[in-house]
Amino acid sequence: AATEPDADRRAYAVWVSEIMLQQTQVATVIDYYNRWMQKWPTLQALAQASLEEVNELWAGLGYYSRGKRLQEAARKVVSELAGQMPRTAEDLQKLLPGGGRYTAGSGAIASISYGQATGVVDGNVIRVLCRLRCIGADSSSPAVIDRLWDMANALVDRSRPGDFNQALMELGATVCVPKAPLCGECPVKQHCQAQLRVEKELAFASQKLFGKATPVPDVEDCGKCVACSSWGACHGTPQYLIVQRPSSGLLAGLWEFPSLPLAQDLQAEHCILCYLPAALFVCLSIPSQVIHIFSHIHQTYVVYSLSLDGDVTLDPASSPSRWVTVEEFHASAVSTAMKKV
Ligand code: SF4
């Protein structure tokens, strides 16, 4: 895209490729794409084509309505938008066939063609993110899809959003494939919770084989699991990190889980990403909400959990902190709201 100076041409070219790639492999698409772009290099050219011509070129690519809708949308851009492609993912969604947030393409066009820092969630990305975060819930449910969009929007590289999105989609298409993913060659395997879980289970199985098994708690019994859709593989007695609140203000001096105040117009995940490296960010659970009413304040907590393994060094310069078991937590100076959390 970088070699095409005209933003409308850039967006059109990415758009055609995105629509062709929706249900078809890259290898099959390349030849169709090249012929299409040769015949209709601009939106204006496509708008003038007949449906007959479009269908002829599309023949063999399958899902013919894609070609027809592409041409109809091109006509709309030419007649209603003076030939100018919308410049944001939000406006593109309104134009692209199907409409709505889930329309594949709008995020890809906006990030690749215009450099907008917006995420993409297609079938491949859904699989990759669910595995990275070991999400066991139904990945077609609107709640999970919404969370994946939040995650994709927060994770996307601000300086190279188009490259980031293409890399994520490509990872799903070539490495993190539906059956037999190539985890050994995966560039993000060290961040992958699903892979970690598999490794642990293999290690446990081999320990068992040699009669050295130590009891592994069932994941359901791993402390207070706040999000049933997130599986934290946990061995031994889980401990929780708590930090001490400042000595003045609300709940002064009490202990709590690490917390951030969330401005009303900010998404929680954007806020967290300022503090947490991306490698840990992908391991966060699906959040749950806890509402607590103090005497004069309604407080809503958006609660994420993050399982860590091994030694974690805490920054002694930040607020006092310690690791506690569930029992120690309940015996500590913590508020009722934190107990709910
Ligand atoms: Fe997918 Fe395996 Fe990579 Fe995890 S390690 S993202 S499961 S390919």
Coordinates of C-alpha atoms and ligand atoms in Angstrom, one line a residue:
A1 CA 0.0 0.0 0.0
A2 CA 2.9 2.4 0.8
T3 CA 3.8 2.6 -2.9
E4 CA 0.5 4.0 -4.0
P5 CA 0.3 7.8 -3.2
D6 CA -3.5 8.1 -3.9
A7 CA -5.4 7.2 -0.8
D8 CA -8.6 6.2 -2.7
R9 CA -6.7 3.9 -5.0
R10 CA -4.9 2.4 -2.0
A11 CA -8.1 1.8 -0.1
Y12 CA -9.8 0.3 -3.2
A13 CA -6.9 -2.1 -3.8
V14 CA -6.9 -3.3 -0.2
W15 CA -10.7 -3.5 -0.2
V16 CA -10.7 -5.8 -3.3
S17 CA -8.1 -8.1 -1.7
E18 CA -9.9 -8.2 1.6
I19 CA -13.2 -9.2 -0.1
M20 CA -11.5 -11.8 -2.3
L21 CA -9.7 -13.2 0.8
Q22 CA -12.8 -13.5 2.9
Q23 CA -13.5 -17.1 2.1
T24 CA -10.6 -18.0 -0.2
Q25 CA -6.9 -18.8 0.3
V26 CA -4.2 -16.3 -0.7
A27 CA -2.7 -18.7 -3.3
T28 CA -6.0 -18.9 -5.1
V29 CA -6.8 -15.2 -4.9
I30 CA -3.5 -13.8 -6.3
D31 CA -4.3 -14.5 -10.0
Y32 CA -7.9 -13.3 -9.7
Y33 CA -6.7 -10.2 -7.9
N34 CA -4.1 -9.3 -10.5
R35 CA -6.6 -9.7 -13.3
W36 CA -9.3 -7.7 -11.5
M37 CA -6.9 -4.8 -10.8
Q38 CA -5.7 -4.8 -14.3
K39 CA -9.2 -4.6 -15.7
W40 CA -10.6 -2.2 -13.1
P41 CA -7.7 -0.3 -11.5
T42 CA -10.0 2.3 -9.9
L43 CA -13.4 2.5 -8.2
Q44 CA -14.6 4.5 -11.2
A45 CA -13.7 1.7 -13.6
L46 CA -15.4 -0.9 -11.5
A47 CA -18.5 1.2 -11.2
Q48 CA -18.8 1.3 -15.0
A49 CA -18.5 -2.5 -15.4
S50 CA -21.5 -4.7 -16.0
L51 CA -22.5 -7.4 -13.6
E52 CA -21.9 -9.9 -16.4
E53 CA -18.3 -8.8 -16.6
V54 CA -17.8 -9.0 -12.8
N55 CA -19.3 -12.5 -12.7
E56 CA -17.1 -13.6 -15.6
L57 CA -13.9 -12.5 -13.8
W58 CA -15.1 -13.9 -10.5
A59 CA -15.9 -17.3 -12.0
G60 CA -14.2 -20.1 -10.1
L61 CA -13.6 -17.9 -7.0
G62 CA -16.9 -18.9 -5.3
Y63 CA -19.3 -17.0 -3.2
Y64 CA -20.4 -14.8 -6.2
S65 CA -22.4 -12.4 -4.2
R66 CA -19.0 -10.9 -3.0
G67 CA -18.2 -9.7 -6.5
K68 CA -21.7 -8.3 -7.0
R69 CA -21.6 -6.4 -3.7
L70 CA -18.2 -5.1 -4.3
Q71 CA -19.4 -3.6 -7.6
E72 CA -22.6 -2.2 -6.0
A73 CA -20.6 -0.5 -3.3
A74 CA -18.1 0.9 -5.8
R75 CA -21.1 2.5 -7.6
K76 CA -22.3 3.9 -4.4
V77 CA -18.9 5.5 -3.6
V78 CA -18.8 7.0 -7.1
S79 CA -22.4 8.3 -7.1
E80 CA -22.9 9.3 -3.5
L81 CA -19.4 10.0 -2.1
A82 CA -17.9 11.7 -5.2
G83 CA -15.6 8.7 -5.6
Q84 CA -13.9 9.2 -2.3
M85 CA -13.5 6.2 0.0
P86 CA -14.5 6.8 3.6
R87 CA -11.4 7.5 5.7
T88 CA -12.0 5.6 8.9
A89 CA -13.0 2.1 9.9
E90 CA -16.2 3.4 11.4
D91 CA -17.3 5.1 8.2
L92 CA -16.1 2.1 6.1
Q93 CA -18.3 -0.2 8.1
K94 CA -21.4 1.7 7.0
L95 CA -20.3 1.3 3.4
L96 CA -19.1 -2.3 3.3
P97 CA -21.5 -5.0 2.4
G98 CA -23.0 -6.6 5.5
G99 CA -22.5 -3.5 7.7
G100 CA -21.7 -3.6 11.4
R101 CA -18.6 -4.0 13.4
Y102 CA -17.9 -7.6 12.3
T103 CA -17.7 -6.8 8.7
A104 CA -14.3 -8.1 7.7
G105 CA -12.3 -5.5 5.8
S106 CA -13.1 -2.1 7.4
G107 CA -10.4 -2.4 10.0
A108 CA -8.0 -3.9 7.5
I109 CA -8.6 -1.1 4.9
A110 CA -8.4 1.7 7.5
S111 CA -5.2 0.3 9.1
I112 CA -3.4 -0.8 5.9
S113 CA -4.5 2.1 3.7
Y114 CA -4.7 5.0 6.1
G115 CA -2.6 3.9 9.0
Q116 CA -5.5 4.1 11.4
A117 CA -4.6 2.4 14.7
T118 CA -7.6 0.1 14.7
G119 CA -7.8 -3.7 15.2
V120 CA -9.0 -6.4 12.9
V121 CA -11.0 -9.5 14.1
D122 CA -11.6 -12.1 11.5
G123 CA -11.8 -15.9 11.8
N124 CA -8.1 -16.3 11.9
V125 CA -7.6 -13.6 14.5
I126 CA -10.4 -15.0 16.7
R127 CA -8.5 -18.3 16.8
V128 CA -5.1 -16.8 17.5
L129 CA -6.3 -14.5 20.3
C130 CA -8.4 -17.2 21.9
R131 CA -5.4 -19.5 22.0
L132 CA -3.0 -16.8 23.2
R133 CA -5.3 -16.1 26.1
C134 CA -6.6 -19.7 26.5
I135 CA -10.2 -18.6 26.2
G136 CA -12.4 -21.7 26.6
A137 CA -15.7 -19.9 26.1
D138 CA -17.7 -20.1 22.9
S139 CA -15.7 -17.9 20.5
S140 CA -18.8 -17.2 18.4
S141 CA -20.6 -15.6 21.4
P142 CA -21.1 -11.9 21.1
A143 CA -19.6 -11.4 24.6
V144 CA -16.3 -13.1 23.6
I145 CA -16.2 -11.4 20.2
D146 CA -16.7 -8.0 21.9
R147 CA -13.8 -8.7 24.2
L148 CA -11.6 -9.9 21.3
W149 CA -12.3 -6.6 19.5
D150 CA -11.3 -4.6 22.6
M151 CA -8.2 -6.7 22.8
A152 CA -7.3 -6.3 19.1
N153 CA -7.9 -2.5 19.3
A154 CA -5.7 -2.3 22.4
L155 CA -2.9 -4.5 21.1
V156 CA -2.6 -3.1 17.6
D157 CA 0.8 -1.4 17.0
R158 CA 0.2 2.3 16.9
S159 CA 3.1 3.0 14.5
R160 CA 2.5 0.2 12.1
P161 CA -1.2 -0.9 12.5
G162 CA -1.5 -2.3 8.9
D163 CA 1.6 -4.5 9.3
F164 CA 0.5 -5.6 12.7
N165 CA -3.0 -6.6 11.5
Q166 CA -1.7 -8.4 8.5
A167 CA 0.8 -10.3 10.6
L168 CA -1.9 -11.4 13.0
M169 CA -4.1 -12.6 10.2
E170 CA -1.2 -14.3 8.5
L171 CA -0.2 -16.0 11.8
G172 CA -3.7 -17.5 12.0
A173 CA -3.7 -18.5 8.3
T174 CA -0.2 -20.1 8.2
V175 CA 1.0 -21.1 11.7
C176 CA -1.9 -21.1 14.2
V177 CA -4.1 -23.1 11.9
P178 CA -7.3 -24.7 13.0
K179 CA -6.0 -28.3 13.1
A180 CA -2.4 -29.1 14.2
P181 CA -1.1 -25.6 14.7
L182 CA 2.7 -25.3 14.2
C183 CA 3.4 -24.2 17.8
G184 CA 7.1 -25.2 17.5
E185 CA 7.6 -22.5 14.8
C186 CA 5.3 -20.0 16.3
P187 CA 6.9 -16.5 16.9
V188 CA 4.6 -15.8 19.8
K189 CA 4.7 -19.2 21.5
Q190 CA 6.4 -17.8 24.6
H191 CA 3.3 -15.6 25.2
C192 CA 0.7 -18.3 24.4
Q193 CA -1.4 -19.5 27.3
A194 CA -2.8 -22.5 25.4
Q195 CA 0.7 -23.7 24.6
L196 CA 1.8 -23.2 28.2
R197 CA -1.1 -25.3 29.3
V198 CA -0.3 -28.1 26.9
E199 CA 3.3 -28.0 28.1
K200 CA 2.3 -28.3 31.7
E201 CA -0.1 -31.1 31.1
L202 CA 2.6 -33.0 29.2
A203 CA 5.0 -32.4 32.0
F204 CA 2.5 -33.6 34.5
A205 CA 1.7 -36.7 32.4
S206 CA 5.3 -37.7 32.2
Q207 CA 5.8 -37.1 35.9
K208 CA 2.8 -39.4 36.5
L209 CA 4.3 -42.0 34.2
F210 CA 7.4 -42.1 36.3
G211 CA 5.5 -42.2 39.6
K212 CA 6.5 -38.8 40.7
A213 CA 3.2 -37.1 40.4
T214 CA 2.4 -34.1 42.6
P215 CA -1.3 -33.3 43.0
V216 CA -2.4 -30.8 40.4
P217 CA -5.4 -28.8 41.4
D218 CA -8.3 -28.9 39.1
V219 CA -8.5 -25.6 37.2
E220 CA -12.0 -25.1 38.6
D221 CA -10.6 -25.2 42.1
C222 CA -7.8 -22.7 41.4
G223 CA -8.6 -20.2 44.0
K224 CA -11.5 -17.9 43.2
C225 CA -11.6 -18.0 39.5
V226 CA -13.3 -14.7 38.5
A227 CA -13.9 -15.6 34.9
C228 CA -14.9 -19.1 34.1
S229 CA -14.0 -18.5 30.4
S230 CA -10.4 -18.1 31.2
W231 CA -8.3 -21.0 32.2
G232 CA -5.3 -20.3 34.2
A233 CA -3.1 -23.4 34.5
C234 CA -2.1 -23.3 38.1
H235 CA 0.0 -25.7 40.1
G236 CA 0.5 -25.5 43.9
T237 CA -1.3 -23.1 46.2
P238 CA -2.2 -19.9 44.3
Q239 CA -1.1 -16.6 45.7
Y240 CA -2.6 -13.2 45.0
L241 CA -0.8 -9.9 44.7
I242 CA -2.1 -7.1 46.9
V243 CA -0.8 -3.6 47.2
Q244 CA -1.4 -1.0 49.9
R245 CA -3.5 2.1 49.2
P246 CA -2.1 5.6 50.0
S247 CA -2.3 6.7 53.6
S248 CA -4.9 9.3 52.8
G249 CA -8.2 9.5 50.8
L250 CA -10.8 6.8 50.2
L251 CA -10.0 3.5 52.0
A252 CA -6.7 4.9 53.2
G253 CA -4.0 2.4 54.1
L254 CA -6.2 -0.7 53.2
W255 CA -4.9 -3.4 50.9
E256 CA -6.3 -4.2 47.5
F257 CA -5.5 -5.9 44.2
P258 CA -3.5 -3.7 41.9
S259 CA -6.0 -1.2 40.6
L260 CA -6.2 1.7 38.2
P261 CA -8.9 4.4 38.2
L262 CA -10.6 4.3 34.8
A263 CA -11.6 7.6 33.2
Q264 CA -15.2 7.4 31.8
D265 CA -14.2 7.8 28.2
L266 CA -11.4 5.2 28.3
Q267 CA -11.6 1.5 27.6
A268 CA -10.2 -0.6 30.5
E269 CA -7.8 -2.4 28.2
H270 CA -6.3 0.8 26.8
C271 CA -5.6 1.9 30.3
I272 CA -4.1 -1.4 31.4
L273 CA -1.8 -1.6 28.3
C274 CA -0.1 1.6 29.6
Y275 CA 1.2 -0.4 32.6
L276 CA 1.4 -4.0 31.4
P277 CA 3.8 -5.2 28.7
A278 CA 1.9 -6.7 25.7
A279 CA 3.3 -10.1 26.4
L280 CA 1.4 -10.1 29.7
F281 CA -1.5 -8.2 28.4
V282 CA -2.5 -11.1 26.1
C283 CA -2.6 -13.4 29.1
L284 CA -5.3 -11.4 30.9
S285 CA -8.6 -13.1 31.5
I286 CA -11.9 -12.0 30.2
P287 CA -13.1 -9.4 32.7
S288 CA -16.0 -9.5 35.0
Q289 CA -17.7 -6.6 36.7
V290 CA -18.2 -6.0 40.4
I291 CA -20.3 -3.2 41.6
H292 CA -20.0 -1.9 45.1
I293 CA -21.8 0.9 46.8
F294 CA -19.8 2.7 49.4
S295 CA -21.8 5.1 51.6
H296 CA -21.7 7.9 49.1
I297 CA -20.0 6.3 46.0
H298 CA -21.1 3.7 43.4
Q299 CA -17.9 2.0 42.3
T300 CA -17.7 -0.4 39.4
Y301 CA -14.7 -2.6 39.2
V302 CA -13.7 -4.2 35.9
V303 CA -11.8 -7.2 37.1
Y304 CA -9.1 -9.0 35.2
S305 CA -7.0 -11.9 36.4
L306 CA -3.5 -12.8 35.2
S307 CA -1.8 -16.0 36.1
L308 CA 2.0 -15.8 36.5
D309 CA 4.3 -18.6 37.1
G310 CA 7.6 -18.8 39.1
D311 CA 9.3 -15.8 40.7
V312 CA 8.0 -12.4 40.0
T313 CA 10.2 -9.5 41.2
L314 CA 8.2 -6.5 42.5
D315 CA 9.4 -3.0 42.2
P316 CA 10.2 -1.9 45.8
A317 CA 9.9 1.7 44.7
S318 CA 6.2 1.4 44.0
S319 CA 3.5 1.1 46.7
P320 CA 4.0 -1.7 49.4
S321 CA 2.9 -5.0 48.0
R322 CA 2.9 -8.7 49.0
W323 CA 1.7 -12.1 47.8
V324 CA -1.0 -13.7 49.9
T325 CA -3.0 -16.9 49.9
V326 CA -6.8 -16.8 49.9
E327 CA -6.8 -17.2 53.7
E328 CA -4.2 -14.5 54.2
F329 CA -6.1 -12.2 51.9
H330 CA -9.3 -12.6 54.0
A331 CA -7.3 -12.0 57.2
S332 CA -5.7 -8.8 55.8
A333 CA -7.0 -5.2 56.1
V334 CA -9.0 -5.3 52.9
S335 CA -12.3 -3.6 52.1
T336 CA -15.6 -5.5 51.5
A337 CA -15.4 -4.3 47.9
M338 CA -12.1 -6.1 47.4
K339 CA -13.5 -9.2 49.0
K340 CA -16.3 -9.1 46.4
V341 CA -13.7 -8.7 43.7
Ligands
SF4_1 FE1 -1.2 -20.8 18.0 FE2 0.5 -22.6 19.0 FE3 1.3 -20.1 18.4 FE4 -0.2 -20.6 20.5 S1 1.9 -21.3 20.2 S2 -0.5 -18.9 19.0 S3 -1.5 -22.2 19.7 S4 0.6 -21.6 17.0

